[in-house]
Short mmCIF file of C-alpha atoms and ligand atoms in Angstrom, two decimals:
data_model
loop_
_atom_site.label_atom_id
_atom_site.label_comp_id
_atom_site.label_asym_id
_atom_site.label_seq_id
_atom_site.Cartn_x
_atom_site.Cartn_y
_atom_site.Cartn_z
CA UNK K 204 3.89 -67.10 43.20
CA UNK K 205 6.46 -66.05 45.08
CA UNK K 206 5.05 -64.80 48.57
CA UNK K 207 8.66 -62.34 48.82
CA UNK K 208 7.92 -58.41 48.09
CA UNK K 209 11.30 -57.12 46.88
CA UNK K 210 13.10 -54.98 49.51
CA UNK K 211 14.22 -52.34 47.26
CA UNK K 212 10.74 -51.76 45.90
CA UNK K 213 9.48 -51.20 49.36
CA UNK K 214 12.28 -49.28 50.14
CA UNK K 215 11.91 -47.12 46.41
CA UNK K 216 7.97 -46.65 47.75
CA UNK K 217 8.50 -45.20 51.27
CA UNK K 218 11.04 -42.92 49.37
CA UNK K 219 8.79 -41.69 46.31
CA UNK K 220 6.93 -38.42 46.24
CA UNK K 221 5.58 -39.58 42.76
CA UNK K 222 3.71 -42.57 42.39
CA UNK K 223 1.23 -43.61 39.36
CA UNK K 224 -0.90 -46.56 39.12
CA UNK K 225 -2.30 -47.52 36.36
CA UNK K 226 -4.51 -50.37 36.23
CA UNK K 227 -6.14 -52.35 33.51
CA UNK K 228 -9.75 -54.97 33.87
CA UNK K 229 -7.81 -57.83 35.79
CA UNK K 230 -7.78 -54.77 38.94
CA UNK K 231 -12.14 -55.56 38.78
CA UNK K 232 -11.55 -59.35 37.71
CA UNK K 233 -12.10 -59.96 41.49
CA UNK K 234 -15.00 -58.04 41.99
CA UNK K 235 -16.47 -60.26 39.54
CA UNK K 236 -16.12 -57.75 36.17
CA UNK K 237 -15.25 -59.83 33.07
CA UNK K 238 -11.52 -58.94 32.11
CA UNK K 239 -11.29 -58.69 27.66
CA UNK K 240 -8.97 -61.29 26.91
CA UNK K 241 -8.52 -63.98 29.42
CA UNK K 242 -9.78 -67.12 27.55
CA UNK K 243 -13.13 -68.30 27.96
CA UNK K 244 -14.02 -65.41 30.34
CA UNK K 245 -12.84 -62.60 28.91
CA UNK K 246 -15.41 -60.46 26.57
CA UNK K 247 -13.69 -60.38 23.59
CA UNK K 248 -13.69 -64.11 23.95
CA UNK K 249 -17.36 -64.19 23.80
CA UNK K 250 -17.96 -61.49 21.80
CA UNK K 251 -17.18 -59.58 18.72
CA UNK K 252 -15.26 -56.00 19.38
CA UNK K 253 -16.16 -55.34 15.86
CA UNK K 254 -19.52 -55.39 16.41
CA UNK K 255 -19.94 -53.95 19.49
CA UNK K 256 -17.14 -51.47 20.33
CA UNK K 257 -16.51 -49.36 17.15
CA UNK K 258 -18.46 -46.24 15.93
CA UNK K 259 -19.37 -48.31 12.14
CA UNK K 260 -20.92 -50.87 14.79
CA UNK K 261 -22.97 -48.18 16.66
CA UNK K 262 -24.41 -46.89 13.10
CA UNK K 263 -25.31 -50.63 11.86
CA UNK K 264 -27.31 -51.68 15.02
CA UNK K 265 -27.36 -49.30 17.66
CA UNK K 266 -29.91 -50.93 19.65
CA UNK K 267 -27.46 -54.11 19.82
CA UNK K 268 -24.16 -52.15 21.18
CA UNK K 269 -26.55 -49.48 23.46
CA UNK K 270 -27.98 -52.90 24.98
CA UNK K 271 -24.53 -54.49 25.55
CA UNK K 272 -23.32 -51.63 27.13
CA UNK K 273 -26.70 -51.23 29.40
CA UNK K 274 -25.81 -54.89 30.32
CA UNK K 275 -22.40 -54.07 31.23
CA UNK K 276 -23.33 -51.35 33.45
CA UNK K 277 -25.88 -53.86 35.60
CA UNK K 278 -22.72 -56.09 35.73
CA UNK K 279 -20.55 -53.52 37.46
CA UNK K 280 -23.66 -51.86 39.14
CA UNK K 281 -23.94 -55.36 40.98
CA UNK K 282 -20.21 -55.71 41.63
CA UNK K 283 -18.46 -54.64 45.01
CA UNK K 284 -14.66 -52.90 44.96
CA UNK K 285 -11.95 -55.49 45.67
CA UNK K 286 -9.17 -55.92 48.12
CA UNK K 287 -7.23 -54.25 45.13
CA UNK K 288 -9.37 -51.19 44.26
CA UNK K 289 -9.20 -50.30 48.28
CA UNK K 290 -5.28 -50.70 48.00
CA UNK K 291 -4.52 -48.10 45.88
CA UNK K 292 -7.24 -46.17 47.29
CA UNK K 293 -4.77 -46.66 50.49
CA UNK K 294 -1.72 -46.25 48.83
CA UNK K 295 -2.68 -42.69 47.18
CA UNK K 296 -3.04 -41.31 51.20
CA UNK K 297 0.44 -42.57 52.15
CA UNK K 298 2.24 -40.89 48.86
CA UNK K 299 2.54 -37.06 48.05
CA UNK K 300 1.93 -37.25 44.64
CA UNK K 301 -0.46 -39.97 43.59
CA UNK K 302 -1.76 -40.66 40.42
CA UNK K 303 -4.52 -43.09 39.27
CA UNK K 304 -4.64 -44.23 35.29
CA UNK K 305 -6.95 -46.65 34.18
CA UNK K 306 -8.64 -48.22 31.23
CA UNK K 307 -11.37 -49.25 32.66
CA UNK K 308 -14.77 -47.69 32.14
CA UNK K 309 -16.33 -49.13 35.79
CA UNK K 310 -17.28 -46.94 39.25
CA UNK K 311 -15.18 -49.72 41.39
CA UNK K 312 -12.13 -47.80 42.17
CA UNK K 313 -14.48 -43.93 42.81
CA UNK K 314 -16.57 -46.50 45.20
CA UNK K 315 -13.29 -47.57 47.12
CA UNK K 316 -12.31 -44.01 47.99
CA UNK K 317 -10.25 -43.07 44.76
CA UNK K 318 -10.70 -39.52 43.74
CA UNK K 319 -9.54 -37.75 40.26
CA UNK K 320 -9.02 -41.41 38.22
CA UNK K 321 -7.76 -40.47 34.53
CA UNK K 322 -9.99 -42.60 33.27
CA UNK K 323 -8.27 -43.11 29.39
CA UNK K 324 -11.00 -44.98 28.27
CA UNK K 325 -14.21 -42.93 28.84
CA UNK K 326 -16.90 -44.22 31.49
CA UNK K 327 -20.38 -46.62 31.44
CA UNK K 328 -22.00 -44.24 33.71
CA UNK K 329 -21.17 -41.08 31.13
CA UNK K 330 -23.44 -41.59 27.97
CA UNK K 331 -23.65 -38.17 26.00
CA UNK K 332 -25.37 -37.22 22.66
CA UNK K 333 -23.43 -37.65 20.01
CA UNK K 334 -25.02 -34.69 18.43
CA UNK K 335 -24.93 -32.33 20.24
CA UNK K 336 -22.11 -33.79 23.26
CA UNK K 337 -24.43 -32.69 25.83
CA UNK K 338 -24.40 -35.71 29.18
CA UNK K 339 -26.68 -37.57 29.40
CA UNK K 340 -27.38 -39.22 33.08
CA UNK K 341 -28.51 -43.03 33.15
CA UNK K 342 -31.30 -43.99 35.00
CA UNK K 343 -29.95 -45.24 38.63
CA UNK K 344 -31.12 -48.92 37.04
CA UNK K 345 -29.67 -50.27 33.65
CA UNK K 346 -32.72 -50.97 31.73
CA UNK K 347 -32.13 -54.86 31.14
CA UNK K 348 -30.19 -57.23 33.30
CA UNK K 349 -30.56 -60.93 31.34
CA UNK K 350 -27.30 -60.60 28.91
CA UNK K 351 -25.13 -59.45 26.80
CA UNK K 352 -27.51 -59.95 23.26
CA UNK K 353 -29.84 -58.29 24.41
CA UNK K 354 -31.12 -55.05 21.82
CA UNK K 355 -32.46 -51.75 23.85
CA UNK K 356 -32.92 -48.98 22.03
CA UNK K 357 -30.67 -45.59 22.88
CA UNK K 358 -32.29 -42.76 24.33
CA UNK K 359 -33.10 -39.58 22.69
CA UNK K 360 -31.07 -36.18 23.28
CA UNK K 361 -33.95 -33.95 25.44
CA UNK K 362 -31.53 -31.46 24.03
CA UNK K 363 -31.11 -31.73 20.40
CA UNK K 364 -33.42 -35.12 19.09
CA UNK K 365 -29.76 -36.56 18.45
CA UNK K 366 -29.11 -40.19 19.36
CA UNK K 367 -27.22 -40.63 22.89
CA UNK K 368 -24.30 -42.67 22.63
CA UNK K 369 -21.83 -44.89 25.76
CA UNK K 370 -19.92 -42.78 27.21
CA UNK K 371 -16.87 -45.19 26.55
CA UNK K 372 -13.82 -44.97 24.07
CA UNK K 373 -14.63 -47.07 20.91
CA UNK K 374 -11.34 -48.43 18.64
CA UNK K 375 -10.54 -46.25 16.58
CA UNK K 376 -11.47 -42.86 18.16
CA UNK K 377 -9.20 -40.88 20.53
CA UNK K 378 -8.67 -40.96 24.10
CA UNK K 379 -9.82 -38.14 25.86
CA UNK K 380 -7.24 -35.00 25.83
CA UNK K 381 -7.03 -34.29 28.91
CA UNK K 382 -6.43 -37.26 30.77
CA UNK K 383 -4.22 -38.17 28.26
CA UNK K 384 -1.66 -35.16 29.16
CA UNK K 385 -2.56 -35.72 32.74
CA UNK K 386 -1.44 -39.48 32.33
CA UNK K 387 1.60 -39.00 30.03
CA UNK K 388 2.60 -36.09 31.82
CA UNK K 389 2.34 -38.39 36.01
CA UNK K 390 3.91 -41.08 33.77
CA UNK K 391 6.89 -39.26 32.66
CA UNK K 392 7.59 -37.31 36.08
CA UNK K 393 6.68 -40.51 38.33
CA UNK K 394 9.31 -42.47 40.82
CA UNK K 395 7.35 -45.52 40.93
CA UNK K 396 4.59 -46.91 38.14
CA UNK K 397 2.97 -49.82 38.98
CA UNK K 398 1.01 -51.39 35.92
CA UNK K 399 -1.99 -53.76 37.53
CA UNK K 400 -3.77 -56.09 35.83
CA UNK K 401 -3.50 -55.49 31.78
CA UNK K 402 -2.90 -57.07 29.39
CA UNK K 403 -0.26 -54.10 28.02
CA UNK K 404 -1.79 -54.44 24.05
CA UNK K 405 -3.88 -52.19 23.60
CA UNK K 406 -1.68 -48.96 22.34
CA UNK K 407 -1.85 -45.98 23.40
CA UNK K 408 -2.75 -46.80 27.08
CA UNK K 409 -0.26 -49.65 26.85
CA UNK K 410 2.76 -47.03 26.11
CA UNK K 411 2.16 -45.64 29.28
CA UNK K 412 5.06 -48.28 30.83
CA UNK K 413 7.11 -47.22 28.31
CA UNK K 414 7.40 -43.84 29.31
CA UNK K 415 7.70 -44.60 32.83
CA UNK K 416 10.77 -46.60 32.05
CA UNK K 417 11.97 -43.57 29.62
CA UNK K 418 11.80 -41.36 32.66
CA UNK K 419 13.39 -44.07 34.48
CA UNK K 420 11.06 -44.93 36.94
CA UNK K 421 11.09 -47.74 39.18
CA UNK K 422 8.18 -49.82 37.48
CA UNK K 423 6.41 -52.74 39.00
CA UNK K 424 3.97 -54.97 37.54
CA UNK K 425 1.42 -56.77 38.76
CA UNK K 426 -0.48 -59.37 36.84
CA UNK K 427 -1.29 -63.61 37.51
CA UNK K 428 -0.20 -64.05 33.78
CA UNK K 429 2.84 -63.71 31.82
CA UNK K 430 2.69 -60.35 29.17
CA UNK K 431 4.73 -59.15 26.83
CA UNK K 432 6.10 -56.15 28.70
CA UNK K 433 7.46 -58.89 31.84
CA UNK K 434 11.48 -58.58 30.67
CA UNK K 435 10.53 -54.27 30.26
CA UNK K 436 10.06 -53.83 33.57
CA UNK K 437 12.12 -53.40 36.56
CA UNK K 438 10.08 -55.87 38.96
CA UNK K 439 7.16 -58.45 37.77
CA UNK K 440 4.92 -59.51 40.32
CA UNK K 441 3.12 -62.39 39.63
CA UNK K 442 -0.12 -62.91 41.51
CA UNK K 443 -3.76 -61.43 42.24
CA UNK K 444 -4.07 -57.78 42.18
CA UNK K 445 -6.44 -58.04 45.53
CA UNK K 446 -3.54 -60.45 47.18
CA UNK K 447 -0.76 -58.38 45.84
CA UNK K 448 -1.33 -55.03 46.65
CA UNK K 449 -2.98 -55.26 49.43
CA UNK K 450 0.43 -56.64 50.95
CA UNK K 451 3.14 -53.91 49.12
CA UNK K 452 0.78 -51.09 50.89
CA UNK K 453 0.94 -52.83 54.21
CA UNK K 454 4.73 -53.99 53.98
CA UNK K 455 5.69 -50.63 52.59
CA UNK K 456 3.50 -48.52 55.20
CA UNK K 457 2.09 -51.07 58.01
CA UNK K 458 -1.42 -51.16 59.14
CA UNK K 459 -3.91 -51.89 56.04
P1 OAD H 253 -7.28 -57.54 29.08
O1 OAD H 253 -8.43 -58.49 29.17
O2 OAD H 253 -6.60 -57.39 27.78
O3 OAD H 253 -6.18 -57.94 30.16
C1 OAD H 253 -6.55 -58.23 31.49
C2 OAD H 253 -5.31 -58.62 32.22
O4 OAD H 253 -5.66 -58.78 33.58
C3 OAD H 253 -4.68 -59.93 31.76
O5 OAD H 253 -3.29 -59.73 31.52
C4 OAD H 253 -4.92 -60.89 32.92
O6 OAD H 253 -3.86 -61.82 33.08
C5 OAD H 253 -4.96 -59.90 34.08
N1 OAD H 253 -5.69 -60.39 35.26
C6 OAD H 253 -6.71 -61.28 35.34
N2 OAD H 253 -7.10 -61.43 36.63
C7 OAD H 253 -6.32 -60.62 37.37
C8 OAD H 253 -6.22 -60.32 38.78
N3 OAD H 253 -7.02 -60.90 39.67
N4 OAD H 253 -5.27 -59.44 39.17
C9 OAD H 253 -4.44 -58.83 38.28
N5 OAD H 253 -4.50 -59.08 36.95
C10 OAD H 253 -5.42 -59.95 36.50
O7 OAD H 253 -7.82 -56.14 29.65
P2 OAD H 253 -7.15 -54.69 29.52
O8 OAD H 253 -5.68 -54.79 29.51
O9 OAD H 253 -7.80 -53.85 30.55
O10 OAD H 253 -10.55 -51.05 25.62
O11 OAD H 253 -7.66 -54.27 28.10
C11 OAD H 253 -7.31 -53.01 27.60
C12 OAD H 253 -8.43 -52.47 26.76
O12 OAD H 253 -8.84 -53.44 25.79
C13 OAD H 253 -9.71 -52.18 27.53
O13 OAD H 253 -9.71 -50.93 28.18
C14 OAD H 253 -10.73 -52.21 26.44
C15 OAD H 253 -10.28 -53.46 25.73
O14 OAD H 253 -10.67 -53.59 24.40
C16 OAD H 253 -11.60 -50.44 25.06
O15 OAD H 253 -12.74 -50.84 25.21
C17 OAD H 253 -11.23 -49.26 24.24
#
C-alpha cells in the first residue's frame, strides 16, 4: 500500500464544509467484528443469509435467527472501537458539516464519540415487537455467548403478547425512511464522501457513492481489497481503515 495521502485530497478536506462518511463492516473488522463477505471470515461465508437474515427465515425458526442475533450482540458487546471508529469520530469535530452513514448494526462508532450515525441498516441493540412496533430494550447481557447455532427463544411484547423481533434490516424489507433522506440528501450536497470498508454490493446503501459522484463530490475510498466501484471513484485508498484514517485526519488537520 502506498504510504502517500494524495495532496489534493488533503487539500479538498481542509477546504470542505460538507463531509459524509459512510462506512461499511471492514470499519469494525479491527475491533474484531466479523465483516459478511471476506472469505473464510466473513458471516455469510459461514452462514446462510437465507436462513438467518430474511423475515420467511424469522417465521420458520425464530428461535434460530433471535439466537444468532443474541450471539452477535455478545460479539460486539465484547469488542472495543478501533483506531478507525475514533477517526471519524475526530474528523466530524474538525468539519462544519459532518455526516456519518453506515450499514452496520454495532455500538462501535456511538462508543468512539460519534453522535447522530444514520444507521441504514437498523441496530442489534434496538429489538421491537413486530406487532405492535413498540422497543423493546435488551438485557445489558446477550443471553448466550457459545456461537452462532445456538436457538434462544424471542421475548414476548409486555405490550401486546406479540413476538419481539432484531432490531436490524432483513433483505428484502426497507431501510428506514428517515435516515434514508438524511443519507441521500448529506450524499447529494457533500464536498467530500469517503466510502470505508464495504464491500459496495449491497444496493441501496451501495448507491450512496453514486450519488456523491452525481453531485460531484470529491470521493475517496478506503478499503484493503479491490471492489467494483475502485475505477468510480476519484481516489482509492488501499489499506486498513484503522491505519488509513487515522493518518488523512492527522495529515489533513495535525495532532490526532
Ligand atoms: P462486506 O463483508 O460485504 O464487505 C466488507 C468490506 O470490508 C470488504 O470489501 C473488505 O475488503 C473490507 N475490509 C475488511 N477489513 C477491512 C479493514 N480493516 N479496513 C477497511 N476495510 C476492510 O460488508 P458490508 O459491505 O458492510 O446487510 O456489507 C453490506 C451489507 O451486507 C451489511 O450491512 C449486511 C450484509 O448482508 C444486512 O444485513 C442488511
Amino acid at each position: 500500500m502506498s504510504r502517500l495521502l494524495p495532496e489534493e485530497l488533503l487539500a479538498a478536506l481542509r477546504r470542505a464544509s460538507r463531509v459524509v462518511v459512510f462506512t461499511g463492516s471492514g470499519v469494525s473488522a479491527e475491533s474484531g467484528v466479523p465483516t459478511f463477505r471476506d472469505a473464510q471470515t466473513g458471516l455469510w461465508a459461514n452462514f446462510d443469509a437465507m436462513e438467518l437474515a430474511t423475515p420467511d427465515a424469522f417465521r420458520r425458526d425464530p428461535a434460530l435467527v433471535w439466537g444468532w442475533y443474541e450471539w452477535r450482540r455478545a460479539v460486539v458487546q465484547k469488542a472495543e472501537p478501533n483506531a478507525a471508529h475514533r477517526a471519524i469520530a475526530t474528523m466530524a469535530t474538525r468539519v462544519p458539516t459532518f455526516t456519518l452513514i453506515t450499514q452496520n448494526v454495532d455500538d462501535l462508532h456511538e462508543r468512539a464519540g460519534s453522535r447522530d450515525v444514520l444507521h441504514l441498516h437498523g441496530q442489534l441493540a434496538r429489538p421491537y415487537c413486530q406487532g405492535c412496533n413498540q422497543p423493546w430494550t435488551p438485557p445489558a447481557q446477550p443471553s448466550l455467548e457459545a456461537s452462532g447455532g445456538t436457538r434462544v427463544d424471542p421475548p414476548v411484547c409486555p405490550e401486546c403478547g406479540g413476538r419481539v423481533r432484531p432490531g436490524v434490516v432483513w433483505f428484502g424489507e426497507s431501510l428506514p425512511e428517515h435516515e434514508w433522506l438524511a443519507a441521500t440528501e448529506a450524499a447529494s450536497r457533500c464536498e467530500v464522501f469517503f466510502c470505508v470498508g464495504t464491500s459496495s454490493v449491497v444496493f441501496p446503501a451501495a448507491s450512496l457513492t453514486s450519488v456523491a459522484i452525481a453531485a460531484e463530490a470529491v470521493t475517496v475510498q478506503v478499503n484493503p481489497n479491490p471492489t467494483d466501484i475502485d475505477g468510480a471513484v476519484t481516489w482509492s485508498i488501499r489499506g486498513a481503515a484503522g491505519e488509513v484514517l487515522p493518518r488523512i485526519v492527522a495529515k489533513a488537520w495535525g495532532g490526532d
